[in-house]
CSV table of C-alpha atoms in Angstrom, one decimal:
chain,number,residue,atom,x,y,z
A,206,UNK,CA,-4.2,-12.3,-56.6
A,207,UNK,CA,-3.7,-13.6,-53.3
A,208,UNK,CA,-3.6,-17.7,-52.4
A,209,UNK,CA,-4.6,-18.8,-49.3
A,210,UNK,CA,-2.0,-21.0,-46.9
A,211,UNK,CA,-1.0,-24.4,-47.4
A,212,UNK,CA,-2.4,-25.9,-43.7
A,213,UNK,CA,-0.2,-27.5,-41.4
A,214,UNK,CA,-0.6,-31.2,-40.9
A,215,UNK,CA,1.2,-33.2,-38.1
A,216,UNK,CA,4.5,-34.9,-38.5
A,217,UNK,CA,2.9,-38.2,-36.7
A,218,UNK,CA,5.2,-40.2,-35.3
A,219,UNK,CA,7.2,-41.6,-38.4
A,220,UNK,CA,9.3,-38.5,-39.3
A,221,UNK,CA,13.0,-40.2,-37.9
A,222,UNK,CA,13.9,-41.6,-41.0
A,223,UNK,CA,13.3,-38.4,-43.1
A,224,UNK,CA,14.4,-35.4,-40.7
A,225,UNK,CA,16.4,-36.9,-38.2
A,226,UNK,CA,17.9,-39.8,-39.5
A,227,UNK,CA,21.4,-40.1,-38.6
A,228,UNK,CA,20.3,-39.5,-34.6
A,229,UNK,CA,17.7,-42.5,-35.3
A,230,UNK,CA,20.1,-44.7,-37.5
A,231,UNK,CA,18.7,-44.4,-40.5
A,232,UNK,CA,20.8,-44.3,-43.6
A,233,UNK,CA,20.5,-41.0,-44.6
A,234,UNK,CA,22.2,-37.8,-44.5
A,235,UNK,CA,20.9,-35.0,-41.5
A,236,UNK,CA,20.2,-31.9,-42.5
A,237,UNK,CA,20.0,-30.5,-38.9
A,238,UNK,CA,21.1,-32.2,-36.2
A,239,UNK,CA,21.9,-31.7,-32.3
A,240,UNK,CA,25.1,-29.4,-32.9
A,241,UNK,CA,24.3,-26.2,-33.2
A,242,UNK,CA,27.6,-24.6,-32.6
A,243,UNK,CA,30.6,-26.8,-33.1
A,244,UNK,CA,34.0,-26.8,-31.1
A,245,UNK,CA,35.1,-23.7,-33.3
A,246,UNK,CA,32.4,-22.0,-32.5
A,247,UNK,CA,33.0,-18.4,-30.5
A,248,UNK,CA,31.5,-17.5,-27.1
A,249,UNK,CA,30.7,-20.1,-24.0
A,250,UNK,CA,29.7,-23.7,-24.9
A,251,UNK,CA,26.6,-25.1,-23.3
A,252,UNK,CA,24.0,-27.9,-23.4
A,253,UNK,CA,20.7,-27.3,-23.3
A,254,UNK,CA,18.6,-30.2,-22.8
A,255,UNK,CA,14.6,-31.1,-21.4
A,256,UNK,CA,11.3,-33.6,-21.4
A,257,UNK,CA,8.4,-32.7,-23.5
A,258,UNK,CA,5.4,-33.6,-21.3
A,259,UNK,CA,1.5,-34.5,-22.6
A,260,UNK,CA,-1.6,-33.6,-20.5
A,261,UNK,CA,-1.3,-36.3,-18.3
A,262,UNK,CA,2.3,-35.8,-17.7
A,263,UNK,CA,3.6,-38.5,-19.7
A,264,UNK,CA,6.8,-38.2,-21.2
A,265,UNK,CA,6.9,-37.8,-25.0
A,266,UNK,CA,9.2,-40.0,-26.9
A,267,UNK,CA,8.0,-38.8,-30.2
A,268,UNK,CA,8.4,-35.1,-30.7
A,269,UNK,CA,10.7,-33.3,-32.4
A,270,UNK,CA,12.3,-30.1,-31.1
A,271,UNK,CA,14.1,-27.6,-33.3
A,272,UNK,CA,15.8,-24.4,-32.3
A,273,UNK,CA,17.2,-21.5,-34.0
A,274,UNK,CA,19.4,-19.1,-32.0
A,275,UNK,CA,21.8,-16.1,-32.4
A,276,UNK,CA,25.7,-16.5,-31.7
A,277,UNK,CA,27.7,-15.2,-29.1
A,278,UNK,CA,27.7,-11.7,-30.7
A,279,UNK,CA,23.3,-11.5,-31.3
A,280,UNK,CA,23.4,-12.0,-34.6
A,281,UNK,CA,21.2,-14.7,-36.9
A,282,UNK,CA,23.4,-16.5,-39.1
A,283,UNK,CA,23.0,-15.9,-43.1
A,284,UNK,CA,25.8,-18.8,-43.9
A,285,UNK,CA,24.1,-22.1,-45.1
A,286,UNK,CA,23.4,-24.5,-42.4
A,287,UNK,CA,26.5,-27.1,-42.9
A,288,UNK,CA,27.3,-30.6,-41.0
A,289,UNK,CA,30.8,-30.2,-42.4
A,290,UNK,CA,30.4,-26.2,-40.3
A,291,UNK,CA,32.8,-27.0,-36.9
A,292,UNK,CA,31.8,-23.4,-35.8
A,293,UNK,CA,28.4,-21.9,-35.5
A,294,UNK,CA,25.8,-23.1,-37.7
A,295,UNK,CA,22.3,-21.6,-35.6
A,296,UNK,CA,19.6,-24.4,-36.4
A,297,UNK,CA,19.1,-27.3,-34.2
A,298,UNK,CA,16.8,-30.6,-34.4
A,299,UNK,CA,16.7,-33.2,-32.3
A,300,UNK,CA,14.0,-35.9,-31.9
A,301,UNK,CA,13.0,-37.4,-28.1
A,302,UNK,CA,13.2,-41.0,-29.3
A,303,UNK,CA,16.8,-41.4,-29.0
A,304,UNK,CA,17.7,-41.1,-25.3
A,305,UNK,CA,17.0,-43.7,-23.0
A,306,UNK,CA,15.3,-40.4,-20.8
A,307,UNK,CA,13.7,-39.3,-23.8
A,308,UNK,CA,15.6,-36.0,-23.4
A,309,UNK,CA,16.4,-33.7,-26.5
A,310,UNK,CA,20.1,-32.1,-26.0
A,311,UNK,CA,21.3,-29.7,-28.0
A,312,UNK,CA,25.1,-28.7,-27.5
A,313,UNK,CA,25.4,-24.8,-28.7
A,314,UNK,CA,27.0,-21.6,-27.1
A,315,UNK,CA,25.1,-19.2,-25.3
A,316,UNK,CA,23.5,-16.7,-27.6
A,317,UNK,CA,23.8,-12.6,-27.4
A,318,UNK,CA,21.3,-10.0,-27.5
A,319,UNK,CA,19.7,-9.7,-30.8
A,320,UNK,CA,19.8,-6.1,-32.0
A,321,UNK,CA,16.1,-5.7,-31.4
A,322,UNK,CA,15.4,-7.7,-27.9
A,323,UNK,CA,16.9,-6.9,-24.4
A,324,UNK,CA,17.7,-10.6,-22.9
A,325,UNK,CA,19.5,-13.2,-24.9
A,326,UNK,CA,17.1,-16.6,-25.8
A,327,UNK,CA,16.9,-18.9,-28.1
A,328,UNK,CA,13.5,-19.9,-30.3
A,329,UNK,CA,12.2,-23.0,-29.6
A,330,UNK,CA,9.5,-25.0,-32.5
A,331,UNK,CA,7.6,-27.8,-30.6
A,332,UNK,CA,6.7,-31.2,-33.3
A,333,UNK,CA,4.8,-34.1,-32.7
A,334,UNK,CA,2.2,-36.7,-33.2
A,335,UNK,CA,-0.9,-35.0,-31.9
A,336,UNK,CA,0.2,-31.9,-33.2
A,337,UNK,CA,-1.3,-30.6,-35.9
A,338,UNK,CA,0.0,-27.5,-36.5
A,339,UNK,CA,3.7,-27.0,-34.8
A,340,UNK,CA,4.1,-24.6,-31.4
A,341,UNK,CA,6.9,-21.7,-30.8
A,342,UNK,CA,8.2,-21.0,-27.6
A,343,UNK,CA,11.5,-19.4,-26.4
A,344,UNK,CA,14.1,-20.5,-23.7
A,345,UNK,CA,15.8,-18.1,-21.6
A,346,UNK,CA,18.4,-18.3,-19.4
A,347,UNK,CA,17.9,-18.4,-15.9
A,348,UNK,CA,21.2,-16.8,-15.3
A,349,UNK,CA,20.2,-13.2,-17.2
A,350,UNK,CA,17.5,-12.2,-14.6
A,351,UNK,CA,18.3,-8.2,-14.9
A,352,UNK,CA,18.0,-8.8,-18.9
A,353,UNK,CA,15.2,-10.9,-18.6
A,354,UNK,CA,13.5,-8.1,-16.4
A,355,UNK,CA,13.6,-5.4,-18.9
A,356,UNK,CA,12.7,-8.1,-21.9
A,357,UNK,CA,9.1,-6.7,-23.5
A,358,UNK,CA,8.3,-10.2,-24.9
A,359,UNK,CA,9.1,-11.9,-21.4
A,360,UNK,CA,6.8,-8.7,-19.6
A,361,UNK,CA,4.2,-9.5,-22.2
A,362,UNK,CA,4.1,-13.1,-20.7
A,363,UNK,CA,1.8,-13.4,-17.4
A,364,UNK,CA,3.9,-12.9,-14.8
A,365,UNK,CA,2.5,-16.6,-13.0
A,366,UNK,CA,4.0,-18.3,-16.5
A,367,UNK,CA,6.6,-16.8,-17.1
A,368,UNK,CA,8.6,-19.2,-15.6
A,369,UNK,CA,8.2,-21.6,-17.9
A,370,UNK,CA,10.3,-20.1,-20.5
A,371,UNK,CA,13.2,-19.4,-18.4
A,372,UNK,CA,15.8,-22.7,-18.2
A,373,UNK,CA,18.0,-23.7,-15.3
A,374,UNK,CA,21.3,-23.6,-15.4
A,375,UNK,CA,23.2,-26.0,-14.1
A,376,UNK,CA,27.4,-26.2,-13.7
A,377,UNK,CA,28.5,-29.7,-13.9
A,378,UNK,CA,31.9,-31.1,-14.8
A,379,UNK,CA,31.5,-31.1,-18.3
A,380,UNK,CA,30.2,-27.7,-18.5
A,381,UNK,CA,26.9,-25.8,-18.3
A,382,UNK,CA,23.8,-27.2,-19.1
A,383,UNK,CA,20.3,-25.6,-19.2
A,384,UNK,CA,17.1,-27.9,-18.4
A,385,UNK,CA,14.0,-26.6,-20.3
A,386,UNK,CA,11.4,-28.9,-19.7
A,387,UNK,CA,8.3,-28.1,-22.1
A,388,UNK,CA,4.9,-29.0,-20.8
A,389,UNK,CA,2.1,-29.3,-23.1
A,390,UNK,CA,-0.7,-28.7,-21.1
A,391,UNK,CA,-1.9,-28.3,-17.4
A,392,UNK,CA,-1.2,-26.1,-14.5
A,393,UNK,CA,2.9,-25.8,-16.1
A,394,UNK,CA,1.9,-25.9,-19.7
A,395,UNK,CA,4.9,-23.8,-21.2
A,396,UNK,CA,3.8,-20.8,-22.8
A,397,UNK,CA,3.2,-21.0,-26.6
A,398,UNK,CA,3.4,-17.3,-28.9
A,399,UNK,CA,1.5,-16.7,-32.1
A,400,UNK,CA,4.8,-16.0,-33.8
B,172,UNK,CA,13.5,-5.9,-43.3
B,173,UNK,CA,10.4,-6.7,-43.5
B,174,UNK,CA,8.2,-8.5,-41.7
B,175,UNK,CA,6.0,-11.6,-42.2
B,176,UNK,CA,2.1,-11.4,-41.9
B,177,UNK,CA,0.4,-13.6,-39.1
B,178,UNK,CA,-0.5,-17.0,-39.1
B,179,UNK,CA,-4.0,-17.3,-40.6
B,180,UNK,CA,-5.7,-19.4,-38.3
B,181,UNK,CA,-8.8,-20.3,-40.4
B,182,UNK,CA,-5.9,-21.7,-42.8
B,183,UNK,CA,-4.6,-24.4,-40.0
B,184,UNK,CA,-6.6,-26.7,-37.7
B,185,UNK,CA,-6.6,-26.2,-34.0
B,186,UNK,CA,-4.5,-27.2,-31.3
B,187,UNK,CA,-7.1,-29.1,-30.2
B,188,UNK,CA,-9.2,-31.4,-32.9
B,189,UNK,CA,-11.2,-33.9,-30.9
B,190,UNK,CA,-11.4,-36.1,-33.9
B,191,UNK,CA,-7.9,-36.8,-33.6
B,192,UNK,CA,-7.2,-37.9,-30.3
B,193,UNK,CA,-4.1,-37.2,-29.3
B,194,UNK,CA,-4.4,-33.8,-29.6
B,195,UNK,CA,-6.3,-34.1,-26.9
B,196,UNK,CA,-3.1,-34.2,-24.4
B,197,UNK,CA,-0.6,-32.7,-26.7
B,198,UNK,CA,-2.1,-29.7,-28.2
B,199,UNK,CA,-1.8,-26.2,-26.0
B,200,UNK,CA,-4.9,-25.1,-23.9
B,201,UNK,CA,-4.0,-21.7,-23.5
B,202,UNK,CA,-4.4,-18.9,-25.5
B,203,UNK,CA,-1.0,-18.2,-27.7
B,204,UNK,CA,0.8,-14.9,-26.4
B,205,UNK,CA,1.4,-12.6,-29.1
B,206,UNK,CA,4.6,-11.6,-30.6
B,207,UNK,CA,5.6,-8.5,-32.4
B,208,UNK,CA,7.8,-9.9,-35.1
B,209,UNK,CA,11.6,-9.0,-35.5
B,210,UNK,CA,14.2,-10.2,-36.1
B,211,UNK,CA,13.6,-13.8,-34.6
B,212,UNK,CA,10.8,-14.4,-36.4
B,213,UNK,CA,12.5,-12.8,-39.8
B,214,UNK,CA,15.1,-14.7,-39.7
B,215,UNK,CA,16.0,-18.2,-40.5
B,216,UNK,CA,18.4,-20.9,-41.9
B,217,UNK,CA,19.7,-20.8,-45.4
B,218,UNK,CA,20.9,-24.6,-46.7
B,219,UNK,CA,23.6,-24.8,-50.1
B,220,UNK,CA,22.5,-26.4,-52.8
B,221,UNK,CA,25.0,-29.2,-52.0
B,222,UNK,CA,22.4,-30.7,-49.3
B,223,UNK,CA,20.2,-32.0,-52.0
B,224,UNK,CA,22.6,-35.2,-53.1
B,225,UNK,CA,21.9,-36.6,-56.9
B,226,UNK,CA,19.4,-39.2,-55.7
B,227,UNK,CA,17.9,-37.5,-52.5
B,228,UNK,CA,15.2,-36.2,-55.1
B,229,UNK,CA,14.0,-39.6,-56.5
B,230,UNK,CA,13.1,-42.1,-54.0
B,231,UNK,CA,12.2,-44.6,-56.6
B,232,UNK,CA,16.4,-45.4,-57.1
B,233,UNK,CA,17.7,-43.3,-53.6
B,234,UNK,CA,16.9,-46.6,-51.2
B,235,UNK,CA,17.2,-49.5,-53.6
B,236,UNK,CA,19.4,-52.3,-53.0
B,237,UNK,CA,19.1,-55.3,-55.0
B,238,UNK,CA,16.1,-53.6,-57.8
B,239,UNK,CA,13.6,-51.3,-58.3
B,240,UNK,CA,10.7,-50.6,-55.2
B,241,UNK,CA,7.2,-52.2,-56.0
B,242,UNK,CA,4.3,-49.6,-56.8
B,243,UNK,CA,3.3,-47.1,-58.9
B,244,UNK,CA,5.9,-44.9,-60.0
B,245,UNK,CA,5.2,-41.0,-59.4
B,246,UNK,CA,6.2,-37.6,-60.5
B,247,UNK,CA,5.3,-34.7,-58.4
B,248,UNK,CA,6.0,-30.9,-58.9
B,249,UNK,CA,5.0,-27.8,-57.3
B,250,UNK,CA,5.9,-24.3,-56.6
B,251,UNK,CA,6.4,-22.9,-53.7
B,252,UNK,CA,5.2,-19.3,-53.4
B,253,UNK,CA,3.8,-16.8,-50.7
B,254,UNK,CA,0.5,-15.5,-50.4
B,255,UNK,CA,0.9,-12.7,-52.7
B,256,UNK,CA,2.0,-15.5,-55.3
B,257,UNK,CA,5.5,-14.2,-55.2
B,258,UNK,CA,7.8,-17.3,-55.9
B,259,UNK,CA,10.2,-18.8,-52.8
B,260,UNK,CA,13.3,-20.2,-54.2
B,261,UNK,CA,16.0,-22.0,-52.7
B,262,UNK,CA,14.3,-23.8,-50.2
B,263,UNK,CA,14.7,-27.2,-49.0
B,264,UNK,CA,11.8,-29.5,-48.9
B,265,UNK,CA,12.4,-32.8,-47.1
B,266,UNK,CA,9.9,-35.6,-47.7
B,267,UNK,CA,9.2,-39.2,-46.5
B,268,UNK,CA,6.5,-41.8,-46.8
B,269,UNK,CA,4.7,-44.9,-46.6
B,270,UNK,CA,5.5,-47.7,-49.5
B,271,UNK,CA,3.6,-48.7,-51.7
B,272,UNK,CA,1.9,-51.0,-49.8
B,273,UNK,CA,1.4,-48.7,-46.4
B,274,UNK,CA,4.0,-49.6,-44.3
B,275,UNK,CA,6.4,-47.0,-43.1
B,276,UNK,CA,10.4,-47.8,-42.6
B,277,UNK,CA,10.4,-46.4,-39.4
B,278,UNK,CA,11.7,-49.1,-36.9
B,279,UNK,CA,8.3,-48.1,-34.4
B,280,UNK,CA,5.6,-48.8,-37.5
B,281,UNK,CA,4.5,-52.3,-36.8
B,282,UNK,CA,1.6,-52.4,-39.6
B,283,UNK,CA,1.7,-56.1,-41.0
B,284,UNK,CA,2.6,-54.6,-44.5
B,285,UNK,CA,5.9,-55.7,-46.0
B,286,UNK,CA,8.4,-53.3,-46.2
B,287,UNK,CA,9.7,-53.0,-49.8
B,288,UNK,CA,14.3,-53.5,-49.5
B,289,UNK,CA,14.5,-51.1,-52.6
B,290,UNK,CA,12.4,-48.2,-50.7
B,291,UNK,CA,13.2,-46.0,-47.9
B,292,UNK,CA,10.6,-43.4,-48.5
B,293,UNK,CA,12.6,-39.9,-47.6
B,294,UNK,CA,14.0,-37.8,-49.2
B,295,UNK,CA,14.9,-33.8,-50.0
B,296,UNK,CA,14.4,-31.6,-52.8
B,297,UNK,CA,15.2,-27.6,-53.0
B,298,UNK,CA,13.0,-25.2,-54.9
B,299,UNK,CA,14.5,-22.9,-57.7
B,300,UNK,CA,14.8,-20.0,-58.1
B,301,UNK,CA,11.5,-19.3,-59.6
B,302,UNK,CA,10.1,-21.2,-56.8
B,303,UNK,CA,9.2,-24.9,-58.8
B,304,UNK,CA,10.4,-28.2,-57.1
B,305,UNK,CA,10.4,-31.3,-58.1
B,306,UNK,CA,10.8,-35.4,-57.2
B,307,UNK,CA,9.5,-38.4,-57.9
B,308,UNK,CA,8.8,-41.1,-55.8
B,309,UNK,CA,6.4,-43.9,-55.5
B,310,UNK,CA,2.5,-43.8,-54.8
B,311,UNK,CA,2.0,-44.3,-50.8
B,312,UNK,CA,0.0,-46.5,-49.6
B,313,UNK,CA,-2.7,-46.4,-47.6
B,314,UNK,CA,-2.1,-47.7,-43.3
B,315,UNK,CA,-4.3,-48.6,-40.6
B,316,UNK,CA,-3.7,-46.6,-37.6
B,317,UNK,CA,-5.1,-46.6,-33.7
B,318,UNK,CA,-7.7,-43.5,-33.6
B,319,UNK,CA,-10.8,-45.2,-34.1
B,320,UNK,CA,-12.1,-48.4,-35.2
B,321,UNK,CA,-11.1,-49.2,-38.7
B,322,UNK,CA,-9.6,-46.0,-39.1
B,323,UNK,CA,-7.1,-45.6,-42.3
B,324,UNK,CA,-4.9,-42.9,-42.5
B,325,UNK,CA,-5.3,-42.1,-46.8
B,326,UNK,CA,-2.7,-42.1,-48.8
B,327,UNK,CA,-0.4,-38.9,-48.2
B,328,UNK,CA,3.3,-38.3,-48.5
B,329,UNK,CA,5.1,-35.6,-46.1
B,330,UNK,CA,6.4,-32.6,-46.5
B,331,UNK,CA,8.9,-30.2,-44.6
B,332,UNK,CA,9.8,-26.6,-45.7
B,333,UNK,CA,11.5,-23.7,-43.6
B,334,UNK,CA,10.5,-21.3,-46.5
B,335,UNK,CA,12.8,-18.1,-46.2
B,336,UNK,CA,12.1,-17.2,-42.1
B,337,UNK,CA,11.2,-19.2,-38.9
B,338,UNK,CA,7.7,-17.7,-38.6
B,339,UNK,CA,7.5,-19.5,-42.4
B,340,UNK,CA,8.7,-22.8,-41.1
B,341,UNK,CA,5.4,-25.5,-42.4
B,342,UNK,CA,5.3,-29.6,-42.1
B,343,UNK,CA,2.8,-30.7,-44.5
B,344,UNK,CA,1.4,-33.3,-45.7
B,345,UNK,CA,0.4,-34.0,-49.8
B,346,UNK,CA,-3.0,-35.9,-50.3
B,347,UNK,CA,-4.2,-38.0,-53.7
B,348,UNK,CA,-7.5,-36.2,-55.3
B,349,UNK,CA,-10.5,-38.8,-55.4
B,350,UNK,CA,-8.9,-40.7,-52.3
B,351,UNK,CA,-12.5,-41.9,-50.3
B,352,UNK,CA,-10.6,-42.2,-47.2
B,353,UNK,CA,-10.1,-38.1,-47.3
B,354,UNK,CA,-14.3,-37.4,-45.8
B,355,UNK,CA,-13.1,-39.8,-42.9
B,356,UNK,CA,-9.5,-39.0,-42.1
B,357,UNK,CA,-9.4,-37.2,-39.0
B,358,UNK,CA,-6.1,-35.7,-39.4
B,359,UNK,CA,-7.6,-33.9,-43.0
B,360,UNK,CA,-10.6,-32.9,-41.8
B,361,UNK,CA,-8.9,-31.7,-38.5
B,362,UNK,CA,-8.6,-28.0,-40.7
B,363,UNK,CA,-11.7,-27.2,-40.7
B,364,UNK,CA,-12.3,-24.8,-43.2
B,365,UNK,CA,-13.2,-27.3,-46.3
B,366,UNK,CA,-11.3,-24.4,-49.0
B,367,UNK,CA,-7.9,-24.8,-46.9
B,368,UNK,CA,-8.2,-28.3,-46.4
B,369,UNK,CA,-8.7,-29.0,-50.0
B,370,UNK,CA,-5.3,-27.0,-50.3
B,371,UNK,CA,-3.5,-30.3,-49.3
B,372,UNK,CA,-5.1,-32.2,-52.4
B,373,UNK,CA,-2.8,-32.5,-55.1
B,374,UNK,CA,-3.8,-32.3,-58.5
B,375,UNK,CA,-3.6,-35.2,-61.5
B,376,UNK,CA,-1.9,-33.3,-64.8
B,377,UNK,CA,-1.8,-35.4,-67.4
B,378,UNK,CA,0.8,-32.9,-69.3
B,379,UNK,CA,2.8,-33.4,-66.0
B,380,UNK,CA,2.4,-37.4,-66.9
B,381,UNK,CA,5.7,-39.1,-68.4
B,382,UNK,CA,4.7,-41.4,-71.4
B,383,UNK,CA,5.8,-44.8,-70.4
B,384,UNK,CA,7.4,-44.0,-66.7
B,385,UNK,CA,5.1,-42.2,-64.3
B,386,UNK,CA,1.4,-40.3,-63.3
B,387,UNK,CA,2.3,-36.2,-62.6
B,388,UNK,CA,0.7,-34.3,-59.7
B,389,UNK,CA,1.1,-31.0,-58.8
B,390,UNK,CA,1.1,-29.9,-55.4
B,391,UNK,CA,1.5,-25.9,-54.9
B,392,UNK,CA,2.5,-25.0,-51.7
B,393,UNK,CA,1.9,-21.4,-50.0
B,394,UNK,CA,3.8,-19.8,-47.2
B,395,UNK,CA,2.9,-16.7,-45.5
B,396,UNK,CA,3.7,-13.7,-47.1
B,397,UNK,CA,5.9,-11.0,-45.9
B,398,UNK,CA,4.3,-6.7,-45.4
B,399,UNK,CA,4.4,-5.2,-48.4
B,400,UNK,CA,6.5,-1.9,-46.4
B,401,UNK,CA,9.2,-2.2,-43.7
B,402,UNK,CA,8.0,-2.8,-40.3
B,403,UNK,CA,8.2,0.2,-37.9
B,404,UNK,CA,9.1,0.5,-34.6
């Protein structure tokens, strides 16, 4: 017997106090949140933070960004994701309502190769109001440009887009950040994969 | 490992609905690129048991502060399974909802509906290991919303799984059978095919019922399905 899938319906624009609620101030516990590796965790610390941008190129201060990513070493974790975990926990959420530049920031390390890719990234699931059914892209790392040359996803990617799924890195004082900026639609919309 | 099977598009709406407008700038225009799954997709978090608290599962005592929320007291359970029926335990479902009478705690919702101080309307619950899942809450509301001209969302409560790999990862939402606002709800009808929309109707059991407390639905919930063999290279 086979059953048929339960269809996706959008998260509209009231999800805070259910899946982000700590970063919104509500009082409930987070089961995700924007640490994704703690100060324990192994491997170089970074921040990677964007804008999510409609059609009209209107910032989006309701969407809700999630991202799941290997540690330093490429591999997935299998331990339960923990807010009590100070090292590496893998799963990131983080809603655009929060910041006064309606930025999502994540603070992680940068990931390794996974066992079966050839550049590191980390997977990106796209929420919102407007969204009916969620959208997964990946962020690479501007700084891996040899990997991200001999990466079959990334050559699978027209070669005019694929620019969109590589972040910047940036060194500041506080350490490295990567801006991935996610456009919806238009002549930058970031590309989306059938995952 | 094994891999998941694809998306099946004629289960899920499109990027683009035009009866729901703001899909209209938010929903991809181009054609998805497609992925040969590994282990990316295969993957995915695992949560302990410990992040389902006593009263995260009944959100008819988790928000109350001074008595018991106004409305009609529910009782929903479900299973989650794949599409080969095969059971998914151990994952988390989160949840969260309207009140009773349509408004939504979230600081943004300005619907002139009272909010209820004994209801917060979220919560999580975590399937077994057979795949069944259960909470209670109370009966949502309907809400007015922006769309159209006298446009009302039906009543619906959310749900959130991860199932067991981020290619599984679904956000839901639960519908009431014999709710008229369903044949005019954009969001609903935004799936086209009328078989998988009716997937998001729950079902009245009166053997799910509890005599003297509260109505039982069940709401079933299927994830894609993994390839019966390995994946090869």
């Amino acid at each position: 017997m086979s059953y048929g899938e339960t269809p996706s319906q959008t998260v509209g624009p009231y999800f805070a106090y259910g899946l982000t609620p700590v970063q919104y101030g509500y009082d409930f516990t987070d089961l995700a949140n924007f640490v994704v590796a703690g100060p324990d965790a192994k491997g170089e610390h970074i921040r990677v933070m964007g804008q999510v941008f409609d059609g009209d190129g209107v910032l989006v201060s309701d969407a809700m960004i999630e991202i799941w990513q290997a540690d330093e070493a490429g591999q997935y974790s299998s331990e339960p994701v923990s807010m009590d975990n100070a090292g590496f926990r893998g799963l990131g959420r983080c809603g655009t309502g929060t910041d006064a530049d309606n930025r999502f920031v994540f603070h992680t390390v940068k990931p390794g190769v996974v066992a079966d890719a050839a550049a590191p990234f980390i997977n990106v699931t796209v929420f919102m109001r407007g969204m009916l059914t969620h959208a997964f892209t990946r962020l690479y790392f501007s700084d891996e440009s040899d990997a991200n040359g001999t990466c079959a996803v990334l050559q699978s990617v027209p070669a005019d887009r694929r620019d969109t799924l590589i972040a910047a890195r940036n060194d500041t004082p506080t350490g490295p950040e990567y801006r991935f900026d996610i456009y919806m639609q238009g002549d930058r919309e970031t590309v989306f994969f059938d995952v | 490992m094994t891999g998941f099977k694809p998306r099946d598009w004629n289960s899920h709406a499109p990027y683009i609905a035009p009866g729901y407008k703001s899909t209209l700038l938010r929903g991809p225009t181009k054609p998805l690129v497609a992925i040969k799954p590994g282990l990316s997709e295969g993957t995915g978090p695992v949560f302990a048991r410990a992040v389902v608290r006593d009263l995260d599962w009944d959100l008819t005592k988790n928000g109350c502060v001074n008595g018991a929320p106004i409305g009609e007291r529910i009782v929903v359970h479900g299973r989650v399974m794949d599409g080969d029926g095969r059971p998914v335990p151990n994952t988390v479902i989160e949840v969260w909802q309207a009140n009773a009478s349509g408004r939504y705690v979230h600081k943004v919702d300005q619907h002139n509906a009272p909010l209820d101080p004994n209801f917060r309307g979220s919560g999580r619950c975590m399937s077994d290991e057979n795949g069944n899942y259960v909470f209670y809450t109370i009966k949502p509301g309907a809400y007015p919303w922006g769309n159209h001209f006298n446009a009302w969302r039906p009543n619906h409560i959310h749900l959130s799984l991860f199932g067991p790999g981020f290619a599984t990862r679904l956000v839901t939402q639960m519908y009431f059978p014999g709710d008229p606002l369903l044949d005019l709800d954009p969001i609903f009808l935004g799936t086209p095919d009328e078989d998988a929309r009716n997937r998001l109707v729950a079902k009245f059991l009166i053997d799910k019922t509890e005599e003297g407390f509260a109505l039982g639905y069940q709401f079933d919930i299927v994830l894609r399905g993994r390839f019966a063999t390995p994946m090869e290279d």
